XYZ file of C-alpha atoms in Angstrom:
644
model
C 142.523 110.225 158.033
C 143.475 112.196 154.958
C 141.751 115.406 156.038
C 138.986 115.833 153.405
C 136.633 114.038 151.013
C 135.335 115.815 147.858
C 136.235 119.213 149.407
C 134.466 118.572 152.772
C 136.583 117.914 156.047
C 136.096 114.344 157.225
C 136.400 114.955 160.993
C 133.456 112.638 161.620
C 135.669 109.702 160.796
C 138.053 110.736 163.551
C 135.150 110.968 166.001
C 134.113 107.420 165.153
C 137.615 106.130 165.931
C 137.810 107.988 169.291
C 134.300 106.865 170.232
C 135.315 103.300 169.601
C 138.346 103.783 171.870
C 136.109 105.243 174.613
C 133.901 102.198 174.350
C 136.842 99.861 174.765
C 138.204 101.788 177.777
C 134.856 101.745 179.540
C 134.478 98.043 178.873
C 137.887 97.376 180.339
C 137.121 99.611 183.402
C 134.083 97.542 184.178
C 136.215 94.429 184.472
C 136.597 93.090 188.041
C 139.897 92.275 189.745
C 141.807 95.123 188.016
C 144.910 96.325 189.831
C 144.935 99.886 191.066
C 147.706 100.810 188.654
C 145.831 99.490 185.628
C 142.618 101.178 186.727
C 144.528 104.521 187.056
C 145.929 104.063 183.513
C 142.442 103.518 182.088
C 141.132 106.635 183.884
C 143.994 108.695 182.444
C 143.349 107.272 178.956
C 139.666 108.112 179.158
C 140.505 111.674 180.110
C 142.938 111.951 177.219
C 140.343 110.651 174.742
C 137.868 113.266 175.982
C 140.409 115.988 175.237
C 140.916 114.584 171.712
C 137.156 114.618 171.144
C 136.985 118.285 172.092
C 139.776 119.168 169.644
C 138.113 117.232 166.809
C 134.794 118.983 167.436
C 136.550 122.323 167.256
C 138.226 121.372 164.004
C 134.923 120.131 162.506
C 133.193 123.373 163.218
C 135.817 125.325 161.381
C 135.422 122.884 158.389
C 131.708 123.537 158.113
C 132.368 127.262 158.099
C 134.738 126.755 155.156
C 132.145 124.655 153.304
C 129.506 127.296 153.866
C 131.754 130.049 152.531
C 132.574 128.080 149.388
C 128.891 127.325 148.824
C 127.941 130.975 149.203
C 130.587 131.993 146.673
C 129.296 129.471 144.112
C 125.732 130.465 144.912
C 126.423 134.123 144.095
C 127.725 133.172 140.640
C 124.729 130.920 139.949
C 122.038 133.239 141.327
C 123.411 136.203 139.364
C 122.020 134.651 136.168
C 118.595 133.988 137.631
C 117.809 137.708 137.290
C 119.800 138.356 134.087
C 117.692 138.161 130.890
C 120.738 137.289 128.805
C 121.615 133.702 127.987
C 124.902 132.696 129.579
C 126.508 131.215 126.467
C 125.515 134.294 124.470
C 127.441 136.467 126.932
C 130.846 135.050 126.132
C 133.096 132.092 126.928
C 134.356 133.519 130.248
C 130.842 133.840 131.658
C 130.010 130.313 130.577
C 133.250 129.000 132.057
C 132.662 130.791 135.392
C 129.132 129.452 135.582
C 130.229 125.877 134.925
C 132.977 126.258 137.539
C 130.410 127.372 140.112
C 128.120 124.475 139.217
C 131.009 122.027 139.475
C 131.945 123.424 142.888
C 128.386 123.072 144.127
C 128.247 119.517 142.860
C 131.438 118.599 144.702
C 130.097 120.069 147.946
C 126.850 118.116 147.564
C 128.776 114.890 146.947
C 130.975 115.521 149.982
C 128.128 116.362 152.301
C 126.137 113.348 151.138
C 129.095 111.190 152.156
C 128.717 112.277 155.795
C 126.143 111.238 158.344
C 124.083 114.392 158.797
C 121.174 112.946 160.728
C 122.530 114.197 164.071
C 124.154 117.394 162.749
C 121.576 120.077 161.950
C 124.152 122.482 160.498
C 125.434 119.919 158.036
C 121.871 119.042 157.053
C 120.978 122.672 156.364
C 124.094 123.227 154.269
C 123.398 120.053 152.224
C 119.782 121.023 151.513
C 120.873 124.499 150.502
C 123.555 123.119 148.180
C 121.105 120.666 146.601
C 118.591 123.446 145.928
C 121.263 125.583 144.306
C 122.427 122.635 142.204
C 118.887 121.863 141.033
C 118.392 125.510 140.100
C 121.625 125.422 138.106
C 120.573 122.207 136.336
C 117.298 123.824 135.266
C 119.252 126.769 133.897
C 121.632 124.466 132.029
C 118.632 122.747 130.417
C 117.427 126.139 129.191
C 120.894 126.988 127.900
C 121.153 123.642 126.134
C 117.796 124.096 124.412
C 118.726 127.648 123.409
C 122.054 126.562 121.922
C 120.510 123.684 119.964
C 117.710 125.845 118.569
C 119.789 128.976 117.964
C 122.599 127.121 116.216
C 120.587 124.416 114.467
C 121.461 124.322 110.763
C 118.938 124.175 107.939
C 120.125 122.200 104.943
C 118.751 121.499 101.505
C 120.514 118.590 99.784
C 121.301 119.588 96.232
C 119.626 116.468 94.886
C 116.322 117.702 96.291
C 116.025 119.856 93.202
C 117.362 117.365 90.667
C 114.805 114.656 91.322
C 112.426 113.732 88.530
C 108.880 112.590 88.988
C 107.793 109.676 86.867
C 104.651 110.286 84.915
C 101.939 107.768 85.567
C 100.730 105.753 82.599
C 97.164 104.824 83.413
C 94.879 103.135 80.890
C 91.517 104.752 80.398
C 89.055 103.570 77.759
C 87.803 107.128 77.413
C 91.193 108.215 76.074
C 91.519 108.015 72.328
C 94.871 109.749 72.477
C 97.272 108.416 75.080
C 100.583 110.227 75.365
C 102.767 108.195 73.061
C 106.165 109.500 74.063
C 106.274 110.213 77.779
C 109.024 112.552 78.889
C 112.261 110.662 79.118
C 112.953 110.234 82.780
C 114.303 107.701 85.160
C 112.750 106.291 88.246
C 113.060 108.323 91.402
C 115.662 105.893 92.671
C 118.130 107.037 90.001
C 117.458 110.743 90.091
C 120.822 111.595 91.580
C 124.050 109.789 92.158
C 124.449 111.797 95.356
C 121.677 109.751 96.919
C 123.584 106.517 96.496
C 125.884 107.255 99.422
C 125.788 108.715 102.896
C 125.982 112.504 103.107
C 126.843 113.909 106.543
C 125.927 117.500 107.344
C 126.194 119.548 110.547
C 122.739 119.671 112.122
C 124.176 122.003 114.774
C 126.980 124.456 114.057
C 130.322 122.820 114.780
C 131.507 125.759 116.895
C 128.968 125.055 119.654
C 129.575 121.303 119.949
C 132.172 121.852 122.743
C 129.641 123.979 124.633
C 126.999 121.263 124.402
C 129.529 118.654 125.544
C 130.534 120.792 128.530
C 126.899 121.075 129.600
C 126.448 117.332 129.155
C 129.541 116.595 131.245
C 128.397 118.792 134.159
C 124.822 117.489 134.119
C 125.841 113.837 133.937
C 128.464 114.350 136.680
C 125.762 115.904 138.858
C 123.439 112.937 138.231
C 121.186 114.995 135.964
C 121.888 112.905 132.862
C 118.210 111.965 132.293
C 117.264 115.663 132.299
C 119.984 116.422 129.748
C 118.786 113.579 127.504
C 115.165 114.673 127.763
C 115.981 118.237 126.676
C 118.367 117.119 123.935
C 115.912 114.561 122.554
C 113.023 117.023 122.664
C 114.806 119.667 120.562
C 116.342 117.270 118.042
C 113.141 115.286 117.644
C 111.185 118.453 116.907
C 113.839 119.559 114.400
C 113.552 116.205 112.606
C 109.764 116.429 112.539
C 109.985 119.937 111.073
C 112.365 118.711 108.390
C 110.084 115.773 107.716
C 107.276 118.257 107.133
C 109.577 120.414 105.007
C 110.075 117.448 102.682
C 106.322 117.428 102.180
C 105.841 114.061 103.851
C 102.800 113.655 106.067
C 102.065 111.406 108.999
C 99.198 109.435 107.470
C 97.235 106.633 109.064
C 96.759 103.317 107.302
C 93.077 104.206 106.817
C 94.057 107.496 105.142
C 96.328 105.687 102.706
C 93.822 102.967 101.855
C 91.142 105.574 101.031
C 93.422 107.652 98.828
C 92.732 108.171 95.113
C 95.434 106.797 92.854
C 96.719 110.165 91.617
C 97.286 111.339 95.171
C 98.669 107.982 96.335
C 101.082 107.849 93.404
C 102.460 111.251 94.329
C 102.812 110.172 97.963
C 104.612 106.960 96.978
C 107.029 108.892 94.792
C 107.668 111.385 97.595
C 108.167 108.504 100.042
C 111.036 106.990 98.044
C 112.743 110.362 97.833
C 112.127 111.309 101.480
C 113.216 107.902 102.796
C 116.643 108.239 101.162
C 117.197 111.765 102.433
C 115.937 111.026 105.943
C 118.069 107.892 106.357
C 121.233 108.694 104.427
C 121.463 112.392 105.167
C 119.447 113.431 108.207
C 119.697 110.347 110.417
C 123.329 109.758 109.508
C 124.008 113.355 110.555
C 121.925 112.990 113.730
C 123.854 109.854 114.637
C 127.102 111.788 114.257
C 125.827 114.599 116.493
C 124.730 112.149 119.199
C 128.129 110.446 119.105
C 129.971 113.778 119.227
C 128.067 114.935 122.283
C 127.420 111.676 124.144
C 129.888 109.227 122.644
C 131.822 108.775 125.868
C 128.778 107.839 127.940
C 128.217 104.243 126.910
C 124.813 103.466 125.421
C 123.422 106.958 126.108
C 124.238 108.133 122.567
C 122.372 105.208 120.969
C 119.440 105.690 123.323
C 119.081 109.382 122.444
C 119.440 108.699 118.714
C 116.741 106.026 118.844
C 114.353 108.282 120.774
C 114.946 111.156 118.333
C 114.489 109.136 115.166
C 112.029 106.320 115.857
C 108.786 108.326 115.468
C 109.777 109.559 112.003
C 111.104 106.178 110.890
C 107.974 104.408 112.109
C 105.855 106.973 110.262
C 107.671 106.153 107.008
C 107.390 102.428 107.677
C 103.703 102.811 108.474
C 103.060 104.383 105.073
C 104.959 101.551 103.394
C 102.873 98.990 105.281
C 99.655 100.697 104.180
C 100.766 100.708 100.540
C 101.692 97.015 100.719
C 98.286 96.242 102.255
C 96.312 98.163 99.632
C 94.729 96.752 96.464
C 97.219 95.323 93.971
C 96.415 97.494 90.983
C 98.575 97.348 87.830
C 99.429 101.043 87.896
C 101.072 100.594 91.318
C 103.759 98.286 89.966
C 106.468 100.804 89.081
C 105.909 102.796 92.256
C 106.114 99.586 94.315
C 109.365 98.669 92.588
C 110.748 102.114 93.387
C 109.810 101.677 97.043
C 111.234 98.143 97.122
C 114.555 99.196 95.618
C 114.769 102.214 97.907
C 114.277 100.051 100.968
C 116.666 97.355 99.738
C 119.328 99.988 99.154
C 118.927 101.370 102.674
C 119.105 98.119 104.641
C 122.827 98.409 105.274
C 122.404 102.013 106.438
C 119.589 101.026 108.786
C 121.549 98.091 110.197
C 124.447 100.449 110.913
C 122.365 103.260 112.406
C 120.358 100.931 114.652
C 123.054 98.390 115.461
C 122.343 98.403 119.209
C 119.906 95.868 120.631
C 117.416 98.612 121.569
C 117.043 99.519 117.894
C 116.775 95.956 116.596
C 112.999 96.297 116.207
C 113.614 99.041 113.610
C 115.879 96.704 111.635
C 113.278 93.934 111.853
C 110.458 96.166 110.603
C 112.574 97.347 107.667
C 113.320 93.777 106.599
C 109.677 92.717 107.001
C 108.412 95.696 104.992
C 110.892 94.924 102.211
C 109.464 91.407 101.967
C 105.876 92.686 101.894
C 106.642 95.284 99.224
C 108.201 92.548 97.105
C 105.085 90.399 97.477
C 102.887 93.377 96.564
C 104.993 94.109 93.492
C 104.577 90.520 92.283
C 100.824 90.749 92.907
C 100.649 94.024 90.958
C 102.644 92.413 88.140
C 100.141 89.574 87.972
C 97.257 92.074 88.110
C 98.846 93.877 85.161
C 98.772 90.681 83.098
C 95.167 89.953 84.119
C 94.086 93.492 83.240
C 95.513 93.086 79.722
C 93.910 89.712 79.083
C 90.523 90.724 80.457
C 90.321 94.129 78.786
C 87.284 93.938 76.553
C 85.574 96.268 74.105
C 82.009 96.348 72.830
C 82.801 98.590 69.888
C 85.710 98.764 67.443
C 88.314 101.455 67.958
C 87.562 104.295 65.529
C 89.810 104.519 62.486
C 91.748 101.337 63.153
C 94.670 103.214 64.706
C 96.888 102.193 67.611
C 94.616 101.125 70.445
C 95.039 102.905 73.830
C 95.549 99.538 75.534
C 98.537 98.917 73.275
C 100.027 102.313 74.076
C 99.437 101.815 77.771
C 101.071 98.397 77.872
C 104.074 99.188 75.690
C 104.850 102.530 77.314
C 104.543 100.811 80.674
C 106.772 97.825 80.028
C 109.319 100.073 78.335
C 110.205 101.125 81.916
C 110.843 97.553 83.069
C 114.513 97.293 81.986
C 115.323 99.917 84.635
C 114.249 97.311 87.179
C 115.869 94.310 85.503
C 117.732 92.975 88.532
C 114.859 93.555 90.922
C 112.241 91.990 88.647
C 114.491 89.013 88.001
C 114.914 88.577 91.753
C 111.179 88.832 92.443
C 110.045 86.764 89.443
C 112.654 84.006 89.470
C 110.296 81.634 91.306
C 107.355 82.509 89.051
C 108.828 80.863 85.966
C 110.755 77.618 86.569
C 112.186 77.626 83.040
C 113.837 80.995 83.391
C 117.579 81.457 83.733
C 119.198 82.588 86.964
C 118.978 86.199 87.951
C 120.954 88.641 85.827
C 123.110 90.535 88.264
C 125.063 92.922 86.031
C 123.538 96.353 85.654
C 125.363 96.862 82.349
C 123.066 94.942 80.027
C 125.796 94.546 77.439
C 127.763 92.256 79.730
C 124.854 89.840 79.989
C 123.243 90.184 76.575
C 123.370 86.432 76.003
C 121.376 85.822 79.182
C 118.824 88.583 78.916
C 116.450 86.836 76.513
C 116.148 83.886 78.901
C 116.035 85.706 82.237
C 112.788 85.657 84.274
C 111.829 89.183 83.262
C 112.202 88.359 79.561
C 109.826 85.402 79.896
C 107.249 87.581 81.569
C 107.671 90.390 79.056
C 107.023 88.005 76.180
C 104.045 86.591 78.060
C 102.615 90.086 78.467
C 103.035 91.021 74.800
C 101.617 87.655 73.719
C 98.585 88.324 75.885
C 98.338 91.815 74.381
C 98.499 90.472 70.824
C 95.755 87.963 71.582
C 93.565 90.762 72.935
C 94.267 92.928 69.870
C 93.182 90.095 67.563
C 89.912 89.888 69.485
C 89.433 93.627 69.094
C 90.152 93.415 65.352
C 87.179 91.069 64.904
C 84.881 93.890 66.028
C 85.410 95.511 62.600
C 83.002 94.350 59.911
C 85.365 95.438 57.141
C 88.087 92.850 56.595
C 90.454 95.475 55.192
C 90.086 97.584 58.349
C 90.832 94.525 60.467
C 94.177 94.274 58.708
C 94.849 98.006 59.036
C 94.157 97.773 62.766
C 96.445 94.779 63.253
C 99.122 96.261 60.989
C 99.103 99.494 63.023
C 99.207 97.750 66.378
C 101.763 95.048 65.592
C 103.976 97.681 63.967
C 103.643 99.880 67.051
C 104.441 96.969 69.339
C 107.535 95.987 67.317
C 108.665 99.598 67.051
C 108.501 100.060 70.843
C 110.585 96.950 71.374
C 113.106 97.806 68.674
C 113.518 101.419 69.813
C 114.185 100.739 73.489
C 116.137 98.480 75.824
C 113.294 95.986 75.492
C 115.043 94.698 72.382
C 117.712 93.126 74.615
C 115.049 91.017 76.338
C 112.946 90.123 73.276
C 115.824 89.473 70.899
C 116.279 90.131 67.190
C 114.375 87.023 66.146
C 111.233 88.266 67.898
C 111.562 91.636 66.181
C 112.031 90.025 62.737
C 109.002 87.829 63.290
C 106.764 90.764 64.195
C 108.054 92.895 61.361
C 106.962 90.099 59.035
C 103.555 89.925 60.743
C 102.649 93.578 60.290
C 103.958 93.503 56.697
C 101.721 90.518 56.021
C 98.737 92.469 57.339
C 99.658 95.301 54.956
C 99.616 92.860 52.040
C 96.334 91.375 53.223
C 94.859 94.876 53.378
C 95.871 95.548 49.778
C 94.290 92.332 48.614
C 91.093 92.916 50.601
C 90.733 96.508 49.378
C 92.207 96.864 45.941
C 91.771 93.481 44.284
C 88.125 94.191 43.519
C 88.859 97.804 42.513
C 91.689 96.897 40.154
C 89.609 94.037 38.716
C 87.598 96.671 36.787
C 90.788 97.582 34.908
C 91.632 94.066 33.714
C 91.309 93.260 30.036
C 89.254 90.148 29.317
C 91.058 89.775 25.971
C 94.710 90.477 26.644
C 95.585 89.855 23.020
C 93.442 92.669 21.619
C 94.604 96.290 21.528
C 91.425 97.701 23.126
C 88.001 96.787 24.370
C 84.642 97.993 23.080
C 83.539 101.503 24.021
C 80.563 100.264 26.010
C 82.776 97.889 27.946
C 85.276 100.719 28.535
C 82.536 102.998 29.829
C 81.239 100.277 32.111
C 84.709 99.511 33.430
C 85.507 103.227 33.994
C 82.267 103.739 35.827
C 82.822 100.657 38.001
C 86.388 101.721 38.808
C 85.372 105.307 39.613
C 82.563 104.236 41.931
C 84.752 101.690 43.686
C 87.706 104.077 43.980
C 85.544 106.905 45.288
C 83.981 104.628 47.848
C 87.426 103.481 49.041
C 88.566 107.094 49.147
C 85.551 108.232 51.150
C 85.866 105.336 53.607
C 89.597 104.989 53.990
C 90.472 108.651 54.338
C 88.779 108.283 57.741
C 90.988 105.318 58.600
C 94.149 106.055 60.512
C 97.777 105.048 60.201
C 99.433 107.207 62.872
C 103.031 106.352 61.993
C 104.075 108.634 59.078
C 106.598 106.221 57.627
C 104.224 103.274 57.745
C 101.480 105.391 56.153
C 103.797 106.551 53.369
C 105.055 103.029 52.707
C 101.513 101.696 52.339
C 100.498 104.628 50.121
C 103.480 104.010 47.845
C 102.844 100.274 47.723
C 99.170 100.867 46.921
C 100.028 103.485 44.306
C 102.383 101.126 42.519
C 99.559 98.650 42.046
C 96.560 100.903 41.458
C 98.130 103.761 39.487
C 100.086 101.408 37.266
C 96.961 99.373 36.528
C 94.922 102.537 35.830
C 97.598 104.047 33.591
C 97.880 100.799 31.633
C 94.090 100.576 31.322
C 93.780 104.096 29.909
C 96.818 103.603 27.693
C 95.266 100.591 26.016
C 92.075 102.500 25.365
C 93.327 105.895 24.232
C 90.535 106.143 21.660
C 87.961 106.483 24.410
C 89.823 108.689 26.887
C 87.943 111.773 25.672
C 84.754 110.213 26.876
C 83.054 111.783 29.893
C 83.005 108.416 31.586
C 86.697 108.940 32.522
C 86.158 110.955 35.701
C 89.689 110.865 37.121
C 93.079 111.402 35.621
C 96.007 109.171 36.496
C 97.616 112.066 38.378
C 94.453 112.685 40.361
C 94.192 109.048 41.349
C 97.856 109.064 42.384
C 97.454 112.236 44.454
C 94.204 111.027 45.963
C 95.891 107.929 47.313
C 98.018 110.259 49.453
C 94.869 111.362 51.286
C 94.160 107.876 52.594
C 94.583 107.001 56.282
C 94.510 110.603 57.454
C 91.745 109.959 59.964
C 89.167 112.304 58.430
C 86.546 111.186 55.900
C 86.600 113.055 52.571
C 84.722 112.858 49.229
C 86.540 112.589 45.914
C 85.688 115.251 43.325
C 85.596 114.835 39.546
C 89.015 115.683 38.086
C 88.478 115.116 34.368
C 90.860 117.526 32.735
C 93.967 117.079 30.548
């Protein structure tokens, strides 16, 4: 025998050996036909074994006294803190070290005593029970110390990109709006708000200085078979810290019913916040939590992964639950960009999730992420289709006042102007929707793939959308009774459409030929307007006898009167018409002036003899200046300007 086991004398083993020898001697003594000499030897041996037993018993008693003394010494160190209001680890490293030493000693004594048979030894049994009670008391105190350290030294952090994020403005069509914001603030989708979000960012959730203290507590508790209690306390504190941070980000734990009932303005804000929160939670907080778990529990097999999963799964499932509710909700057109943001966010995080939850226990998290990504993609396609349907089915009972740019046109063009940001994603999602489209464009630098962009899936769908829009605008133009106003309306709207394509990245997907074609279309409508409006007005100024120097005075008066009435009527009507684009308005005014003013000047020049007549109500200059009042959107009456 080697004298001790885990600090406790192992005399009981010696007793077992001697008892076995006694048994053998007695068995031999009971054998018949033994010689007297052999019987005497067995009697002497039995006596000798009895003496050995007495010595071993004496030795064992002294061992238990030693165990009791060691236990009492450790107990004094442990019990001292039961009445001290201070936290041990706040009192200094020596106090913490002494306490852990006492706990370790108690644990060794418990292990040693458990290794002995104490059923027939009341003293041993009492010492073991006492040691176990002291150890349990110490474990409870270590739990308190652990919780205190984690809470006291937990670190608050605010990623710098939290303040650099931009919130996309929603572009929602509303028939009641006559003025839709034409130039939304230049911003990018929430997925691109900061380059810092593109990679993992590890922070210290607990101050680095106390990590060794936490590990020392973990080591003692796991050695003493109190690992589950350590994990429970650790998980509880870290889970609550994550939930507090989740709340700090402004993200709520919403049920599916809550999400489905939500008004769009509120839901849009929640979706935007989701994309931002998901990146920070996964790439910053959970990556940091995973590091902390590995630092503290990395040497304990799967314990680290278990604790990390228990800490994080409630928050992750809450985020996934919101995503599921959004994917389940109605597929409204205005949801499209938000859905694409969510889809791209999730797609970008798949590798992070697969790394964080690589153990089998966390595989259900991976699976739910992949399934949600698929559902968000399906919802985005459905919203894209709903967008097209909404454009084609948008009807009007009355013409749009003034013939300006229709709100539907503004809504559609400002909306699709965002699509190039999602080129790769839309190509991926739409590639099966248009069999004639080219393969997905994978380069994010459009210049590298310019030759492919006009034939990629997104380009086909963009042209389909604008074609549908143009068809709807032609229907709306027929609501005007005035043919000239029909052309003004179509000129305004086709010009606006072409301008939006030409002035944005949409031009890469539509191509120069499309732009040239639509420039020609709106210019043709401008020419058709001039014919429909001014042909009849200028006809009063034509000379029936081009060869003669002047016409009769009565004819002159009649022509002047007809021109004045017609011009004044055009002025009164068309000053209320609208051409919102200043350059387009100026170009049409100049073009009109060249025709009308020149014809009027020539008419008066040929009939100078009659220009003093009161029938000439307007000077050439007044007519020229009056043309500049057209298309201002406010009806005006032309006054007599006969003076020279």
